[in-house]
Amino acid sequence: MKVPTTFKEMFLFNATVMGYTNNDWMSIILDQFDPMVLNIANSHRLSEECDVLSLVLAKQNIEIQLTEFRSVMLATLRSLAPKDWDTEHEVAWNWLWENIERMLKAERAQWGKPKQLGIYIRWLGVQERALDLFIGGLSDEMVNYFRREVYKRFFQNAPAGQDHFKQSTTRLYFLADRVVEITLDMFKRPRKMVQEISGLGLRHVGFGIPTEMFGPYVSAAVDTVASMSPDDHALAGFRWSLTLVAKILVRAVGEGATLVMRAINTNQEQAMKKAVAIAPRGKRATELLNISVGTQSISPLFWAIESGALNSARAMIIDLLTIRADRDVYYYGCNELFTRHPDIIQRLCKDAPTLLYTLLDGLVWRSRLTVQAQRRINYYVKHLVQDLHGKSSQSLSWLAAHGDPKVIVHPVVVMFADLIWSHLAMYHFLLGRCYFLFTVCVFVTSQAVLFRHDGTETVEENVIRFACRCFLYFFGLSKLCFDQCRLLATDLKTRNLRWFRCFPIPRYLFSLQHGGTCLLAILLILMYIEEPIMWCGVFSITDKGPLIFTNNCIEAEQAKNTYSILSCFAMLLYWALLMDFTLFSMRTDSWRLE
């Protein structure tokens, strides 16, 4: 039997020992127990957690006795800390649970909520069903009325809100529809909605929306629903759910509104420097790369790039890639940057190419001292060579696809590109080209060297020709088909397609190298179908006598002309594709590496 080690395991074990076998509701409270304990000093946050817990318990049709939870909780704490537990601990944890229990049972006279927890939970179920019926019965006229009326009332209550709602009418109507959907989803999927609303609150931080706007918007929405619905239960459920959503948004905005996020809205480098200056050296990278609210997080750097605040983003990258010393400890945010955003190169190539130079310059350290007219330079290219999982990084492919010749000759790019070429790519490149060259030699041997115009044949020549063509069809053609299937699967998986009229075409076929390889594979398949040796069979009778693997027979006469034409085009393609065999320079060939 496994010995319980964590609080949850020990709690469930003690609940079973104490006879509380039907303890599914206890597991639900346990999932919410940590944030309630951590926020016991914050009454507003604790009230929010209790409201969410009530919604989750409302989905369970079970009897709940909170005194049973307290008994098991205290027994578990005593068993986990037998030496440190004393009367002060007993009083403190009793006081904590009494506060939680009081909030779960609290009477909300203005909304008609009863004190008993079980009745209160059933009351929430009534509110959910009434709200579901109300929303499901809305006609198109009522929906349009809500869309128009909610903003009319909101702008009357808060005229300053017009400065923050400058979107199109379609966008405003979409936001109004989402408000109605969220109120019902809050009843049906409370915990998932808490995470989504927390993420939405973080985005409101980036948009610079003041929390003073949430109250008037909620009031406008509730007043609009009150003018539409005669059902008091539906109105109460809508008010309660939307108020809870507003509380979560205000909390998320309050926790996420750091100085860095506020500085991003100004898009001024000096403001960003002042915002980061107060952070300790060891936490500067965290301030710039990660802001968390609950289980949701947002990257201020990526938000600055997405919102177009490139001045702030440039100041953030410079600050991250500045080496700072504190006695024997050095702080450099390169590892934190690529750990948080391994696709930073791809994102900059797509959304902010002007910041590529700033990023690449920050990966170089040049000493201020010179020794014998030489200066020491360090290149921090580890994350450009391999990713977090130790596999090859796609940074070179992203830079090549970007197609900026000034970036591709940056010293950092040249350094890590030559490093990849000399230690890895060169061997694979040469091995692949040598195999292709060997295939070309075999093809030339089987099609030209062993071919006589006078029609004479020998058994040795026929056997060698047959062996060469078997190699072409079973090894050369199979490799070409495998490469084509791999490239096709990659483009289909990533939806990397180009449309020609109404037909989708994988984008890799528009490359001369890959397109030529695909055409070569098709020609070899047609050559295999028209192969004269296959038409003649292994052993044939010719005018010169019986021969094996011959291609001079009556059955093969019609196929030989077609085979010769296909062989001619295949020969031209082989030599055309062999032209890039001479490209040994990584600086030239880096544009085609994958």
XYZ file of C-alpha atoms in Angstrom:
594
model
C 0.000 0.000 0.000
C 1.328 3.424 -0.950
C 1.916 5.720 2.015
C 0.147 9.111 1.516
C 2.671 11.925 1.301
C 0.772 14.989 0.060
C -2.050 16.828 1.756
C -4.641 15.680 -0.771
C -3.597 12.013 -0.570
C -3.580 12.066 3.228
C -6.926 13.909 3.278
C -8.664 11.325 1.090
C -7.082 8.515 3.107
C -8.330 9.983 6.397
C -11.790 10.609 4.884
C -12.061 6.918 4.003
C -10.822 5.830 7.437
C -13.310 8.148 9.167
C -16.206 6.627 7.195
C -16.860 9.412 4.706
C -16.881 7.141 1.679
C -19.108 9.387 -0.416
C -16.489 12.151 -0.504
C -16.593 13.308 -4.131
C -17.581 16.792 -2.999
C -14.548 16.838 -0.695
C -12.276 16.347 -3.721
C -13.954 19.320 -5.383
C -13.250 21.530 -2.385
C -9.678 20.218 -2.233
C -9.045 21.378 -5.796
C -10.040 24.905 -4.731
C -8.485 24.712 -1.255
C -4.984 25.981 -2.089
C -6.040 29.336 -3.606
C -8.512 29.862 -0.749
C -5.803 29.313 1.873
C -3.279 31.499 0.057
C -5.786 34.360 -0.228
C -7.335 34.169 3.249
C -6.119 37.712 3.967
C -7.723 39.064 0.777
C -11.462 39.055 1.398
C -12.374 40.009 -2.182
C -10.274 37.243 -3.724
C -11.526 34.745 -1.131
C -15.119 35.694 -1.944
C -14.390 35.112 -5.627
C -12.919 31.675 -4.945
C -15.932 30.740 -2.820
C -18.338 31.854 -5.552
C -16.529 29.694 -8.106
C -16.543 26.780 -5.666
C -20.306 27.212 -5.212
C -20.789 26.975 -8.972
C -18.735 23.791 -9.161
C -20.624 22.225 -6.233
C -23.905 23.198 -7.860
C -23.101 20.785 -10.697
C -22.995 17.894 -8.166
C -26.340 16.515 -6.990
C -25.034 15.433 -3.588
C -25.531 16.285 0.087
C -22.786 18.471 1.580
C -21.820 18.780 5.242
C -19.035 21.302 5.703
C -18.386 20.203 9.300
C -17.231 16.838 7.956
C -14.630 18.559 5.783
C -13.275 20.479 8.797
C -12.904 17.281 10.826
C -10.968 15.525 8.083
C -8.880 18.633 7.379
C -7.746 18.996 10.983
C -6.996 15.275 11.291
C -4.878 15.453 8.130
C -2.928 18.488 9.290
C -2.234 16.865 12.665
C -0.897 13.731 10.957
C 1.317 15.656 8.528
C 2.892 17.849 11.218
C 2.717 15.824 14.469
C 5.728 17.509 16.110
C 4.928 21.126 15.245
C 1.168 20.995 15.780
C -0.096 22.817 18.850
C -3.162 24.707 20.070
C -2.215 27.836 18.118
C -2.264 25.868 14.894
C -5.619 24.385 15.903
C -7.114 27.821 16.526
C -5.663 29.308 13.337
C -6.948 26.568 11.002
C -10.335 26.552 12.722
C -10.547 30.295 12.197
C -9.599 29.871 8.526
C -12.274 27.287 7.839
C -14.912 29.258 9.743
C -14.278 32.208 7.428
C -14.530 30.022 4.344
C -17.648 28.311 5.656
C -19.227 31.646 6.494
C -18.633 32.895 2.942
C -20.032 29.711 1.442
C -23.153 30.075 3.589
C -23.318 33.864 3.492
C -26.756 35.381 3.019
C -26.970 37.760 0.056
C -30.193 39.502 0.999
C -30.202 41.695 -2.076
C -30.250 38.608 -4.322
C -32.423 36.440 -2.106
C -29.807 33.798 -1.375
C -30.612 31.495 1.569
C -28.142 30.691 4.316
C -28.121 26.905 4.021
C -25.409 25.753 1.638
C -27.437 22.925 0.113
C -30.422 25.204 -0.591
C -28.063 27.881 -1.916
C -26.529 25.413 -4.373
C -29.971 24.297 -5.543
C -30.831 27.997 -5.922
C -27.860 28.376 -8.285
C -29.218 25.472 -10.324
C -32.565 27.245 -10.664
C -30.775 30.411 -11.802
C -28.798 28.472 -14.418
C -31.878 26.793 -15.896
C -33.815 30.066 -15.990
C -30.903 31.872 -17.665
C -30.495 29.044 -20.177
C -34.181 29.243 -21.123
C -34.012 33.028 -21.442
C -30.942 33.028 -23.701
C -32.222 30.129 -25.781
C -35.525 31.917 -26.377
C -34.049 35.177 -27.632
C -35.272 36.176 -31.073
C -33.235 38.112 -33.623
C -35.099 41.308 -32.736
C -34.339 40.871 -29.034
C -30.680 40.145 -29.744
C -30.333 43.284 -31.843
C -32.156 45.273 -29.150
C -29.677 44.055 -26.514
C -26.713 44.908 -28.743
C -27.867 48.476 -29.285
C -29.285 49.173 -25.846
C -26.317 47.923 -23.821
C -23.928 50.411 -25.462
C -26.480 53.197 -25.321
C -26.862 52.760 -21.564
C -23.110 52.228 -21.076
C -22.162 55.450 -22.852
C -24.778 57.310 -20.803
C -23.344 55.909 -17.552
C -19.681 56.344 -18.553
C -19.113 58.795 -21.439
C -15.365 58.178 -21.209
C -16.017 54.619 -22.397
C -16.434 55.910 -25.955
C -12.671 56.445 -26.085
C -12.097 52.713 -25.539
C -14.799 51.361 -27.901
C -13.607 52.653 -31.253
C -14.106 49.382 -33.122
C -16.592 48.732 -35.879
C -20.254 48.011 -35.166
C -19.717 44.354 -36.064
C -16.980 44.088 -33.433
C -19.108 45.794 -30.778
C -22.021 43.464 -31.509
C -19.673 40.493 -31.213
C -18.527 41.702 -27.763
C -22.139 42.078 -26.642
C -22.925 38.524 -27.790
C -19.879 37.209 -25.927
C -21.094 38.878 -22.720
C -24.330 36.907 -22.908
C -22.505 33.659 -23.719
C -19.996 34.092 -20.897
C -22.714 34.516 -18.265
C -24.204 31.125 -19.168
C -20.806 29.432 -19.628
C -19.854 30.631 -16.149
C -22.591 28.385 -14.742
C -21.806 25.417 -16.989
C -17.984 25.454 -16.985
C -16.919 27.581 -14.013
C -13.277 26.536 -13.627
C -12.484 26.643 -17.319
C -14.159 30.021 -17.601
C -12.087 31.385 -14.708
C -8.936 30.561 -16.696
C -10.304 32.081 -19.900
C -11.476 35.226 -18.150
C -8.093 35.583 -16.427
C -6.416 35.441 -19.838
C -8.929 38.000 -21.127
C -8.061 40.250 -18.190
C -4.380 40.080 -19.103
C -5.233 41.213 -22.619
C -7.193 44.114 -21.153
C -3.965 45.093 -19.375
C -2.239 45.277 -22.747
C -5.091 47.334 -24.180
C -4.865 49.754 -21.257
C -8.549 49.412 -20.290
C -9.212 51.068 -16.874
C -11.066 48.902 -14.352
C -13.497 51.748 -13.707
C -15.220 50.839 -16.984
C -16.303 47.354 -15.840
C -18.885 48.527 -13.315
C -20.889 50.771 -15.689
C -20.765 48.100 -18.399
C -22.166 45.466 -16.022
C -24.884 47.841 -14.876
C -25.823 48.649 -18.473
C -26.019 44.959 -19.390
C -28.107 44.081 -16.310
C -30.510 46.990 -16.885
C -30.933 45.950 -20.503
C -31.749 42.359 -19.540
C -34.165 43.629 -16.874
C -36.088 45.499 -19.581
C -36.239 42.333 -21.694
C -36.945 39.481 -19.230
C -39.955 39.182 -16.903
C -38.298 36.204 -15.147
C -36.695 37.276 -11.855
C -34.608 34.094 -11.647
C -33.076 34.692 -15.098
C -32.293 38.304 -14.200
C -30.753 37.311 -10.858
C -28.647 34.612 -12.518
C -27.467 37.021 -15.218
C -26.581 39.674 -12.617
C -24.780 37.218 -10.336
C -22.768 35.580 -13.135
C -21.788 38.840 -14.837
C -20.787 40.384 -11.504
C -18.528 37.410 -10.819
C -16.997 37.768 -14.279
C -16.344 41.462 -13.618
C -14.699 40.644 -10.277
C -12.350 38.166 -11.966
C -11.497 40.684 -14.696
C -10.774 43.438 -12.183
C -8.576 41.093 -10.186
C -6.708 39.917 -13.316
C -6.170 43.477 -14.500
C -4.993 44.541 -11.045
C -2.483 41.697 -10.776
C -1.273 42.029 -14.355
C -1.026 45.822 -14.584
C 2.688 46.018 -13.897
C 4.888 48.990 -14.660
C 6.232 47.184 -17.723
C 2.771 46.683 -19.223
C 1.922 50.318 -18.596
C 5.160 51.412 -20.240
C 4.325 49.337 -23.327
C 1.192 51.411 -23.859
C 3.322 54.562 -24.098
C 5.703 52.959 -26.656
C 8.634 55.001 -25.356
C 12.060 53.505 -24.697
C 12.755 55.879 -21.826
C 9.515 54.885 -20.070
C 10.410 51.212 -20.465
C 13.893 51.776 -19.018
C 12.402 53.510 -15.969
C 9.855 50.717 -15.494
C 12.521 47.993 -15.499
C 15.130 49.944 -13.550
C 13.503 49.253 -10.174
C 13.537 45.462 -10.670
C 16.407 43.453 -9.136
C 19.031 42.120 -11.530
C 17.922 38.539 -11.061
C 14.259 39.319 -11.787
C 14.530 41.732 -14.704
C 14.063 38.943 -17.243
C 10.929 37.680 -15.493
C 9.431 41.167 -15.466
C 9.919 41.424 -19.223
C 8.954 37.895 -20.268
C 6.249 36.588 -17.976
C 3.258 38.043 -16.131
C 1.045 35.404 -14.496
C -2.481 35.617 -13.150
C -3.561 32.272 -11.775
C -2.778 29.643 -14.388
C -2.712 32.189 -17.230
C 0.353 34.100 -18.328
C 1.282 36.688 -20.919
C 4.612 37.788 -22.312
C 5.091 41.573 -22.248
C 7.709 41.259 -24.989
C 5.397 39.415 -27.374
C 2.540 41.724 -26.477
C 4.680 44.738 -27.402
C 5.522 43.102 -30.741
C 1.896 42.179 -31.481
C 0.552 45.607 -30.552
C 3.147 47.418 -32.669
C 4.987 49.036 -29.721
C 8.356 48.357 -31.349
C 10.195 51.076 -29.413
C 9.259 49.363 -26.161
C 10.109 45.953 -27.614
C 13.540 47.200 -28.689
C 14.250 48.532 -25.190
C 13.138 45.197 -23.701
C 15.425 43.142 -25.982
C 18.382 45.425 -25.243
C 17.765 45.124 -21.510
C 17.454 41.321 -21.701
C 20.698 40.937 -23.674
C 22.762 43.267 -21.503
C 25.328 41.558 -19.278
C 25.210 42.791 -15.673
C 27.554 41.878 -12.859
C 26.918 41.638 -9.135
C 30.234 40.727 -7.516
C 30.885 37.152 -8.756
C 27.421 36.681 -10.282
C 26.661 37.663 -13.859
C 23.134 38.155 -15.193
C 22.387 37.696 -18.889
C 18.856 37.143 -20.138
C 19.728 35.120 -23.255
C 18.758 31.753 -21.720
C 15.546 33.153 -20.241
C 14.582 34.753 -23.562
C 14.992 31.599 -25.668
C 13.512 29.384 -22.965
C 10.352 31.493 -22.777
C 10.204 32.122 -26.542
C 12.090 29.465 -28.534
C 10.446 30.841 -31.692
C 11.598 34.422 -31.131
C 13.499 34.438 -34.453
C 10.416 33.316 -36.367
C 8.206 35.861 -34.634
C 10.595 38.727 -35.356
C 10.958 37.682 -38.999
C 7.189 37.755 -39.349
C 6.074 40.731 -37.250
C 9.110 42.921 -36.468
C 12.046 42.346 -38.849
C 13.700 45.607 -37.780
C 14.276 44.083 -34.330
C 16.317 41.193 -35.758
C 19.433 43.371 -35.816
C 18.864 44.356 -32.178
C 18.499 40.725 -31.154
C 21.527 39.517 -33.110
C 23.701 42.386 -31.863
C 22.783 41.428 -28.300
C 24.153 37.910 -28.845
C 27.682 39.304 -29.321
C 30.003 40.452 -26.545
C 33.128 42.416 -27.497
C 35.865 43.076 -25.016
C 36.933 46.674 -24.479
C 40.576 45.543 -24.163
C 42.882 44.678 -27.036
C 45.840 42.303 -26.928
C 48.271 42.502 -29.817
C 45.768 44.501 -31.850
C 43.135 41.787 -31.336
C 39.898 42.016 -29.411
C 38.132 39.069 -27.775
C 34.578 38.409 -28.993
C 32.055 35.960 -27.531
C 29.133 34.651 -29.610
C 26.140 33.274 -27.699
C 24.672 31.031 -30.395
C 23.713 27.935 -28.401
C 19.967 28.461 -28.796
C 20.381 29.221 -32.505
C 22.045 25.848 -33.071
C 19.778 23.609 -30.991
C 16.351 23.962 -29.392
C 15.290 23.281 -25.813
C 14.954 19.545 -26.489
C 18.483 19.186 -27.866
C 17.291 18.910 -31.476
C 18.372 21.026 -34.408
C 16.982 24.559 -34.268
C 14.979 25.983 -37.174
C 16.523 29.439 -36.798
C 18.569 29.182 -40.003
C 15.514 28.059 -41.980
C 13.474 30.980 -40.636
C 16.206 33.462 -41.537
C 16.598 31.935 -45.003
C 12.824 32.069 -45.603
C 12.845 35.704 -44.441
C 15.119 36.502 -47.376
C 16.929 39.563 -46.026
C 20.520 39.521 -47.381
C 21.691 42.012 -44.731
C 20.535 39.773 -41.878
C 21.996 36.597 -43.383
C 25.510 38.095 -43.405
C 25.327 39.300 -39.802
C 28.383 38.001 -37.872
C 26.190 35.947 -35.510
C 24.358 34.263 -38.399
C 27.606 33.587 -40.244
C 29.126 32.178 -37.058
C 26.403 29.679 -36.204
C 25.759 28.819 -39.876
C 29.413 27.890 -40.383
C 29.299 25.973 -37.107
C 26.327 23.932 -38.305
C 27.956 23.359 -41.689
C 31.351 22.232 -40.435
C 30.064 19.953 -37.652
C 26.805 18.567 -38.996
C 25.364 19.670 -42.305
C 28.486 19.104 -44.405
C 28.497 15.327 -43.810
C 24.782 14.902 -44.536
C 25.022 17.200 -47.546
C 28.009 15.385 -49.063
C 26.602 11.948 -48.251
C 23.327 12.781 -49.976
C 25.049 14.312 -53.003
C 27.519 11.425 -53.300
C 24.627 8.960 -53.236
C 22.861 10.984 -55.910
C 26.065 11.104 -57.989
C 26.415 7.337 -57.674
C 22.802 6.952 -58.827
C 23.541 9.126 -61.871
C 26.569 6.968 -62.719
C 24.464 3.821 -62.445
C 21.788 5.387 -64.651
C 24.344 6.394 -67.311
C 25.873 2.927 -67.186
C 22.548 1.167 -67.637
C 21.268 3.487 -70.390
C 24.359 4.400 -72.451
C 27.563 2.600 -71.551
C 26.087 -0.908 -71.933
C 24.110 -0.044 -75.065
C 25.383 -1.177 -78.506
C 24.040 0.199 -81.761
C 24.828 -2.968 -83.751
C 22.343 -4.973 -81.670
C 24.861 -7.521 -80.359
C 24.480 -8.653 -76.749
C 26.373 -10.722 -74.230
C 25.149 -12.415 -71.101
C 27.551 -10.436 -68.909
C 26.359 -7.101 -70.249
C 22.713 -8.095 -69.829
C 23.249 -9.157 -66.221
C 25.079 -5.926 -65.362
C 22.410 -3.824 -67.102
C 19.652 -5.678 -65.263
C 21.418 -5.187 -61.915
C 21.870 -1.448 -62.578
C 18.223 -0.989 -63.473
C 17.119 -2.974 -60.407
C 19.188 -0.581 -58.288
C 17.554 2.419 -59.986
C 14.019 1.158 -59.470
C 14.311 -0.383 -56.006
C 16.823 1.961 -54.337
C 16.967 5.183 -56.327
C 13.235 5.423 -57.056
C 12.213 4.294 -53.559
C 14.342 7.062 -51.971
C 12.861 9.672 -54.284
C 9.324 8.519 -53.456
C 10.066 8.521 -49.725
C 11.400 12.087 -49.862
C 8.374 13.241 -51.838
C 5.944 11.620 -49.378
C 7.759 13.214 -46.448
C 7.640 16.688 -47.991
C 4.003 16.219 -49.005
C 3.008 15.111 -45.490
C 4.823 18.108 -43.963
C 3.049 20.615 -46.225
C -0.339 19.001 -45.686
C 0.162 18.923 -41.924
C 1.122 22.603 -41.790
C -1.393 23.532 -44.545
C 1.458 25.023 -46.540
C -0.450 25.059 -49.822
C -0.809 27.320 -52.835
C -4.024 27.369 -54.820
C -3.965 27.100 -58.597
C -7.486 27.917 -59.663
C -9.490 25.504 -57.486
C -6.701 22.938 -56.945
C -4.434 23.012 -53.878
C -0.762 22.378 -54.634
C 1.870 21.694 -51.934
C 4.227 24.638 -51.746
C 7.378 22.487 -51.882
C 6.637 21.678 -55.549
C 7.314 25.315 -56.456
C 10.975 24.796 -55.528
C 13.086 23.957 -58.587
C 15.006 21.305 -56.658
C 11.970 19.543 -55.161
C 9.819 20.045 -58.250
C 12.517 18.532 -60.459
C 12.933 15.617 -58.058
C 9.175 14.957 -58.184
C 9.234 14.993 -62.004
C 12.231 12.639 -61.984
C 10.371 10.198 -59.742
C 7.406 10.234 -62.158
C 9.711 9.576 -65.135
C 11.342 6.621 -63.366
C 7.928 5.139 -62.578
C 6.943 5.432 -66.268
C 10.284 3.910 -67.280
C 9.631 0.997 -64.958
C 6.235 0.447 -66.624
C 7.788 0.556 -70.120
C 10.946 -1.373 -69.159
C 11.872 -3.608 -72.172
C 13.494 -6.229 -69.963
C 10.187 -6.624 -68.100
C 8.338 -7.070 -71.386
C 10.821 -9.678 -72.646
C 10.973 -11.622 -69.402
C 13.917 -13.223 -67.639
C 14.660 -15.752 -70.390
C 13.865 -14.965 -74.047
C 14.573 -16.477 -77.485
C 16.069 -13.941 -79.904
C 17.394 -14.181 -83.453
C 20.853 -14.551 -81.890
C 19.702 -17.413 -79.701
C 18.434 -17.764 -76.111
C 19.490 -14.915 -73.781
C 18.618 -13.810 -70.224
C 17.663 -10.228 -69.335
C 17.582 -9.139 -72.952
C 15.682 -6.113 -74.216
C 15.641 -7.113 -77.857
C 12.488 -9.143 -78.398
C 9.260 -8.833 -80.331
C 7.200 -8.032 -77.195
C 9.421 -5.052 -76.330
C 9.482 -3.391 -79.769
C 6.483 -1.141 -79.077
C 7.759 -0.070 -75.613
C 11.360 0.680 -76.656
C 10.572 3.970 -78.404
C 8.593 5.308 -75.439
C 11.264 4.038 -73.049
C 13.992 5.828 -75.026
C 12.145 9.165 -74.877
C 11.543 8.813 -71.127
C 15.187 7.830 -70.610
C 16.348 10.922 -72.507
C 14.309 13.299 -70.333
C 15.370 11.460 -67.169
C 19.030 11.837 -68.186
C 18.571 15.600 -68.645
C 16.873 15.903 -65.251
C 19.603 13.918 -63.520
C 22.287 16.250 -64.853
C 20.227 19.361 -64.069
C 19.687 18.254 -60.488
C 23.367 17.399 -60.178
C 24.381 21.004 -60.843
C 24.023 22.005 -57.156
C 26.601 19.351 -56.265
C 29.211 22.083 -56.721
C 27.691 24.278 -53.971
C 30.011 23.562 -51.057
C 29.845 27.012 -49.416
C 27.511 27.178 -46.428
C 26.993 30.902 -47.003
C 25.506 30.120 -50.427
C 23.749 26.870 -49.627
C 22.214 28.087 -46.345
C 19.265 29.485 -48.310
C 18.186 25.936 -49.220
C 18.830 24.107 -45.951
C 15.732 22.701 -44.171
